[in-house]
């Protein structure tokens, strides 16, 4: 019986968006249909891969059949399959939102022509990061993501966007080069670059330097506190779908690599974990303060990204160095919750700006337009980001505090509480504007009815809320292939 | 008496580091660009001393030649920019310098504590070289053992050209740098003489890649230099009507590479696993496509903008 | 005192000079060059990791990686320079 | 033995011309004089070195490659001399005896 | 023999470093490009000698690309700095 060539989902998930991008680049007028089609196809393939991981456990494809140290292996275990499913799912809904915001009457032809190839190449890079097990391959994938993300940031062509894009470019390339020097030190010490080689490596000065360089580079790319300067302007000045992709998906790739490094590289020293936690606290405080001072809606949402990333690093450091084997789950859940909710929030912010005409927070309650569906999805997303039950954010924070409690690190619980209070503070600035608690200043016009464009942010927000109920199965799925337990 | 070549290395090393500092410190911007080109030359010499001829070729052709051309073209347009010499307050500068000194001390400490010459993957490459389809180990690694990396690298080039076409739309038609007639016919004659020579050298580098240092990237870069010369001597002026063809050539390398990688995956084989007997032909096919794609992409990056019809403001298609 | 050691230290020196430049400098063109210096410095580290004492042939894998790094770096440089040119054009259109 | 000696002498002479060229580049008062020093050193210095190396090198193929290198450099340095001179004259820089 | 060649290579490297001074000092762009051309040619000479010392005939290809690189940057320079007042 000829063995039916089983489609290798691992390469399919990376090559499908690549083919979509090539087609979208070749056919500029039909770019949006080709783009949405490719994202739908990738989403289907991702779900097939998730099923395969569910049934068979971790799936490995040795590319070129050369095996790990010489060739490159693609591996999908629970953690990477979950993040890839999140990326394609959120990406699909953001694409639907993009169909509307780049429609003929709203955006120049050029933006529609170039959004889709860049977004699909970004998707291919993201899937490549989640599946790769080779350090240099991660570097090349990070570069694909960086260039595509800078392209998306600059899509609107306004001078603030170009200036923010240039700053983003410098930070992102410098981060990648720090990572590359770390890769050089790993090769100097071990003579191989795959994760399996890192597992058995005894601690040594070169590996210590490599870990420090890589974490520094990745912290720069995820805009962790002292290195966050480039993020707010880049995410606030991009167009709505682009900033949704940047804030929800691009930042997660570097966070994921930090988790992988913590898993594979030598046991982390207590000092390094505490330092990461401290930087997380700094990010929460500074991000929240700036969010409270932000004038424009999208700037507030961008600063809340800085704060939420700080919280992910706190979740990572909640139980000290030996607790990392458990606390990655809290970090992963918070990453998921932040991605879904933040995508919903940015899309909603874009819709609000379209309907009201401006996004200045102070005048949100003066608009003649009646509260719209977009404002509802913004509020629902805010609930998940704040972390109220039953949202996914709540589940993540719960596991964070639970782990901190069991290992006696009470200060992390206090930090989480403060983070929650601060996020309530800066989101309520916006929600009061929506609900017009203060006296109405102008007559309220007729209800404009619902637009198809509101579907994307609403579904995302509802997912962010509803998935909290599925936290246990998600956690069980993430544990397939023992990402952090004893590797088989 | 110590080996004089070691003395050569020490002087070369010191020259490279001091050049690096001078590049960032020298006031005149044109001197900065010339110094970067000389820095590239020196680092290519260092690659040669480290017995890495492939890297020296790549550094000379891409890192120094094409980067220098890009910098000169950008410098020409940005010449009137006032020199914003370090506006950072002195205190911040000192802190940063101190931080960098600390980082340097840490890295040098870690580097010196590590014995050199760890047995890397050299043995594994040598064992598998026979059925990789090519004789030259670096080309075998690039196009067979780590072909996935190389494919993604060509994707990076594709993303770059898409981003550059999107960023620098032809709306403000700054006068294109060209070798105008006012310079007399000597440079144009020189360009006419050098063009065929460079094309032959580029093709030679591509062909020799399977058995000696060379290959798709170095050959592609040298052929890109041909493209740049055509642009400079105005023998080829990009027209909006050429865009579909240009897009086709840009994606040629990635599409061809990915297609080959997937097509070989049928019948129980894994993607990128070339059948043993066809390996060489497949690799040469991929190299040819990738070289064409790289040459066109790098030349387009030098041209720096999508050739839009100047007449219509918002772009026609 | 071998060739590998000398150029390893050179690479680290160039990387840190580039890092310092990228952090301190303000002029956009110079910051792109600072990043190119970092890329050459990181490349030095990889090739030094592959270097063996002369009679032995060096390890080809890092050479392939550095070639990939050089091509990636010129793509990033090209995009950064396009951004700088665009910013320059926009700023000048802004003023006059 | 004499071939190696001859090659060594040629290469040494080539290097000497480079040194002279560099000193000329440093010492001469204005651009055109420096240009004169450069093109001489360029052409002859490399020419002698190429000749010396060609004597020592094994196959004919390599000799042809060395010839090609020398040809390319000689042509490009001649053209560069001419262009830079033209550039300097047009930009009416201070030239002795103008 | 190899000792003599090494010393010559050192001398050439020294002449390159000395050639850097006019690149820094030269007031006009033409001066700097002039010096850069000399450095390029000296680098080609060093490569030729190294191909003997390190028994790597492949370095001749590298020297060829160096020479090519000098030609390309030269033409770029001439185009970039030509007068715009015509």
Short mmCIF file of N, CA, C and O in Angstrom, two decimals, chain A residues 394-458:
data_model
loop_
_atom_site.label_atom_id
_atom_site.label_comp_id
_atom_site.label_asym_id
_atom_site.label_seq_id
_atom_site.Cartn_x
_atom_site.Cartn_y
_atom_site.Cartn_z
N UNK A 394 -7.93 36.46 34.54
CA UNK A 394 -8.14 36.09 35.96
C UNK A 394 -7.47 34.75 36.24
O UNK A 394 -6.73 34.58 37.23
N UNK A 395 -7.67 33.77 35.33
CA UNK A 395 -7.09 32.44 35.56
C UNK A 395 -5.56 32.58 35.68
O UNK A 395 -4.95 32.03 36.61
N UNK A 396 -4.97 33.38 34.78
CA UNK A 396 -3.51 33.54 34.83
C UNK A 396 -3.08 34.14 36.16
O UNK A 396 -2.17 33.64 36.83
N UNK A 397 -3.76 35.21 36.57
CA UNK A 397 -3.36 35.87 37.83
C UNK A 397 -3.58 34.93 39.00
O UNK A 397 -2.78 34.90 39.95
N UNK A 398 -4.62 34.14 38.91
CA UNK A 398 -4.91 33.22 40.02
C UNK A 398 -3.74 32.23 40.19
O UNK A 398 -3.21 32.05 41.30
N UNK A 399 -3.30 31.65 39.07
CA UNK A 399 -2.20 30.69 39.16
C UNK A 399 -0.94 31.39 39.66
O UNK A 399 -0.17 30.86 40.47
N UNK A 400 -0.75 32.63 39.22
CA UNK A 400 0.42 33.40 39.67
C UNK A 400 0.41 33.49 41.19
O UNK A 400 1.36 33.11 41.88
N UNK A 401 -0.74 33.95 41.71
CA UNK A 401 -0.79 34.18 43.17
C UNK A 401 -0.72 32.85 43.92
O UNK A 401 -0.05 32.73 44.95
N UNK A 402 -1.35 31.84 43.33
CA UNK A 402 -1.35 30.53 44.00
C UNK A 402 0.09 30.03 44.14
O UNK A 402 0.54 29.64 45.23
N UNK A 403 0.85 30.12 43.03
CA UNK A 403 2.23 29.64 43.08
C UNK A 403 3.05 30.45 44.07
O UNK A 403 3.82 29.91 44.87
N UNK A 404 2.84 31.77 44.07
CA UNK A 404 3.61 32.62 44.99
C UNK A 404 3.28 32.25 46.42
O UNK A 404 4.15 32.14 47.28
N UNK A 405 1.98 31.97 46.65
CA UNK A 405 1.57 31.62 48.03
C UNK A 405 2.27 30.35 48.47
O UNK A 405 2.93 30.30 49.51
N UNK A 406 2.18 29.30 47.62
CA UNK A 406 2.73 28.00 48.06
C UNK A 406 4.23 28.13 48.36
O UNK A 406 4.73 27.55 49.31
N UNK A 407 4.95 28.92 47.55
CA UNK A 407 6.41 28.98 47.81
C UNK A 407 6.75 30.19 48.67
O UNK A 407 7.91 30.58 48.75
N UNK A 408 5.73 30.85 49.25
CA UNK A 408 6.02 31.84 50.26
C UNK A 408 6.56 33.17 49.77
O UNK A 408 7.11 33.93 50.55
N UNK A 409 6.44 33.47 48.47
CA UNK A 409 6.93 34.79 48.00
C UNK A 409 5.75 35.75 48.06
O UNK A 409 5.11 36.05 47.06
N UNK A 410 5.42 36.27 49.25
CA UNK A 410 4.21 37.06 49.40
C UNK A 410 4.31 38.37 48.63
O UNK A 410 3.31 38.89 48.13
N UNK A 411 5.52 38.89 48.43
CA UNK A 411 5.58 40.22 47.81
C UNK A 411 5.04 40.19 46.39
O UNK A 411 4.47 41.15 45.89
N UNK A 412 5.17 39.04 45.71
CA UNK A 412 4.64 39.01 44.32
C UNK A 412 3.13 39.14 44.33
O UNK A 412 2.53 39.70 43.43
N UNK A 413 2.49 38.65 45.39
CA UNK A 413 1.02 38.76 45.46
C UNK A 413 0.63 40.23 45.61
O UNK A 413 -0.25 40.75 44.91
N UNK A 414 1.40 40.91 46.47
CA UNK A 414 1.11 42.35 46.63
C UNK A 414 1.28 43.06 45.28
O UNK A 414 0.43 43.87 44.86
N UNK A 415 2.33 42.70 44.55
CA UNK A 415 2.59 43.35 43.24
C UNK A 415 1.40 43.10 42.31
O UNK A 415 0.91 44.01 41.64
N UNK A 416 0.91 41.86 42.31
CA UNK A 416 -0.22 41.56 41.40
C UNK A 416 -1.45 42.39 41.78
O UNK A 416 -2.13 42.93 40.91
N UNK A 417 -1.66 42.51 43.08
CA UNK A 417 -2.82 43.31 43.51
C UNK A 417 -2.66 44.76 43.01
O UNK A 417 -3.59 45.33 42.42
N UNK A 418 -1.47 45.31 43.22
CA UNK A 418 -1.25 46.71 42.81
C UNK A 418 -1.47 46.83 41.30
O UNK A 418 -2.13 47.75 40.81
N UNK A 419 -0.93 45.83 40.58
CA UNK A 419 -1.08 45.89 39.10
C UNK A 419 -2.56 45.92 38.73
O UNK A 419 -3.00 46.70 37.88
N UNK A 420 -3.34 45.06 39.43
CA UNK A 420 -4.78 45.02 39.09
C UNK A 420 -5.43 46.36 39.39
O UNK A 420 -6.15 46.92 38.55
N UNK A 421 -5.10 46.92 40.56
CA UNK A 421 -5.72 48.22 40.92
C UNK A 421 -5.36 49.28 39.88
O UNK A 421 -6.24 50.00 39.38
N UNK A 422 -4.08 49.34 39.51
CA UNK A 422 -3.65 50.38 38.56
C UNK A 422 -4.37 50.20 37.22
O UNK A 422 -4.82 51.17 36.61
N UNK A 423 -4.51 48.91 36.80
CA UNK A 423 -5.16 48.74 35.49
C UNK A 423 -6.62 49.16 35.58
O UNK A 423 -7.16 49.77 34.64
N UNK A 424 -7.25 48.89 36.73
CA UNK A 424 -8.64 49.37 36.88
C UNK A 424 -8.66 50.89 36.74
O UNK A 424 -9.48 51.48 36.03
N UNK A 425 -7.65 51.53 37.35
CA UNK A 425 -7.63 53.01 37.33
C UNK A 425 -7.55 53.52 35.90
O UNK A 425 -8.40 54.30 35.45
N UNK A 426 -6.57 53.03 35.13
CA UNK A 426 -6.43 53.69 33.81
C UNK A 426 -7.50 53.25 32.82
O UNK A 426 -7.85 53.99 31.91
N UNK A 427 -8.07 52.07 33.03
CA UNK A 427 -9.16 51.71 32.08
C UNK A 427 -10.44 52.46 32.43
O UNK A 427 -11.26 52.77 31.57
N UNK A 428 -10.61 52.74 33.75
CA UNK A 428 -11.87 53.43 34.10
C UNK A 428 -11.89 54.84 33.51
O UNK A 428 -12.96 55.37 33.20
N UNK A 429 -10.70 55.45 33.27
CA UNK A 429 -10.69 56.78 32.62
C UNK A 429 -11.49 56.70 31.32
O UNK A 429 -12.25 57.60 30.97
N UNK A 430 -11.30 55.56 30.61
CA UNK A 430 -11.94 55.45 29.29
C UNK A 430 -13.41 55.05 29.46
O UNK A 430 -14.31 55.61 28.85
N UNK A 431 -13.62 54.09 30.41
CA UNK A 431 -14.99 53.57 30.52
C UNK A 431 -15.95 54.66 31.01
O UNK A 431 -17.10 54.75 30.55
N UNK A 432 -15.47 55.52 31.90
CA UNK A 432 -16.39 56.60 32.34
C UNK A 432 -16.78 57.45 31.14
O UNK A 432 -17.93 57.86 30.99
N UNK A 433 -15.79 57.67 30.23
CA UNK A 433 -16.11 58.44 29.03
C UNK A 433 -17.19 57.76 28.22
O UNK A 433 -18.15 58.37 27.75
N UNK A 434 -17.08 56.41 28.11
CA UNK A 434 -18.10 55.68 27.31
C UNK A 434 -19.47 55.79 27.96
O UNK A 434 -20.47 56.07 27.30
N UNK A 435 -19.49 55.53 29.29
CA UNK A 435 -20.81 55.41 29.93
C UNK A 435 -21.36 56.79 30.30
O UNK A 435 -22.44 56.88 30.86
N UNK A 436 -20.58 57.85 30.00
CA UNK A 436 -21.05 59.23 30.23
C UNK A 436 -21.58 59.40 31.64
O UNK A 436 -22.66 59.93 31.86
N UNK A 437 -20.81 58.93 32.65
CA UNK A 437 -21.29 59.11 34.03
C UNK A 437 -21.47 60.59 34.34
O UNK A 437 -22.43 61.02 34.94
N UNK A 438 -20.45 61.39 33.86
CA UNK A 438 -20.64 62.82 34.18
C UNK A 438 -21.77 63.35 33.30
O UNK A 438 -22.14 62.75 32.29
N UNK A 439 -22.31 64.52 33.65
CA UNK A 439 -23.54 65.01 33.00
C UNK A 439 -23.32 65.08 31.50
O UNK A 439 -22.24 65.38 31.02
N UNK A 440 -24.37 64.79 30.79
CA UNK A 440 -24.25 64.79 29.32
C UNK A 440 -23.97 66.21 28.86
O UNK A 440 -24.63 67.14 29.31
N UNK A 441 -23.05 66.38 27.97
CA UNK A 441 -22.71 67.74 27.54
C UNK A 441 -23.36 68.07 26.23
O UNK A 441 -23.57 69.20 25.89
N UNK A 442 -23.66 67.04 25.42
CA UNK A 442 -24.29 67.38 24.12
C UNK A 442 -25.45 66.40 23.91
O UNK A 442 -25.55 65.38 24.57
N UNK A 443 -26.30 66.80 22.93
CA UNK A 443 -27.44 65.88 22.64
C UNK A 443 -26.89 64.62 22.01
O UNK A 443 -25.88 64.66 21.31
N UNK A 444 -27.54 63.52 22.28
CA UNK A 444 -27.02 62.23 21.78
C UNK A 444 -27.76 61.89 20.49
O UNK A 444 -29.00 61.92 20.49
N UNK A 445 -27.04 61.60 19.44
CA UNK A 445 -27.67 61.34 18.13
C UNK A 445 -28.32 59.97 18.12
O UNK A 445 -28.31 59.24 19.12
N UNK A 446 -28.87 59.63 16.93
CA UNK A 446 -29.58 58.36 16.77
C UNK A 446 -28.56 57.22 16.82
O UNK A 446 -27.39 57.39 16.53
N UNK A 447 -29.06 56.01 17.15
CA UNK A 447 -28.17 54.86 17.19
C UNK A 447 -27.79 54.48 15.77
O UNK A 447 -28.63 54.48 14.87
N UNK A 448 -26.54 54.22 15.51
CA UNK A 448 -26.12 54.02 14.12
C UNK A 448 -26.24 52.56 13.71
O UNK A 448 -25.85 52.20 12.63
N UNK A 449 -26.66 51.71 14.63
CA UNK A 449 -26.76 50.29 14.22
C UNK A 449 -25.39 49.65 14.20
O UNK A 449 -24.37 50.31 14.37
N UNK A 450 -25.42 48.36 14.01
CA UNK A 450 -24.14 47.61 14.13
C UNK A 450 -23.51 47.40 12.77
O UNK A 450 -24.22 47.19 11.79
N UNK A 451 -22.21 47.47 12.71
CA UNK A 451 -21.52 47.24 11.43
C UNK A 451 -20.85 45.87 11.51
O UNK A 451 -20.53 45.39 12.60
N UNK A 452 -20.62 45.28 10.34
CA UNK A 452 -19.95 43.97 10.32
C UNK A 452 -18.57 44.11 10.98
O UNK A 452 -18.06 43.19 11.61
N UNK A 453 -18.00 45.33 10.87
CA UNK A 453 -16.62 45.49 11.36
C UNK A 453 -16.55 45.28 12.86
O UNK A 453 -15.50 44.96 13.41
N UNK A 454 -17.70 45.46 13.54
CA UNK A 454 -17.65 45.29 15.00
C UNK A 454 -17.57 43.83 15.39
O UNK A 454 -17.30 43.51 16.55
N UNK A 455 -17.79 42.93 14.40
CA UNK A 455 -17.84 41.50 14.76
C UNK A 455 -16.48 41.07 15.30
O UNK A 455 -16.39 40.42 16.35
N UNK A 456 -15.36 41.51 14.63
CA UNK A 456 -14.04 40.99 15.02
C UNK A 456 -13.71 41.37 16.46
O UNK A 456 -13.46 40.49 17.30
N UNK A 457 -13.73 42.68 16.83
CA UNK A 457 -13.37 42.97 18.22
C UNK A 457 -14.31 42.32 19.22
O UNK A 457 -13.87 41.84 20.27
N UNK A 458 -15.62 42.23 18.87
CA UNK A 458 -16.56 41.65 19.85
C UNK A 458 -16.23 40.18 20.10
O UNK A 458 -16.11 39.74 21.25
#
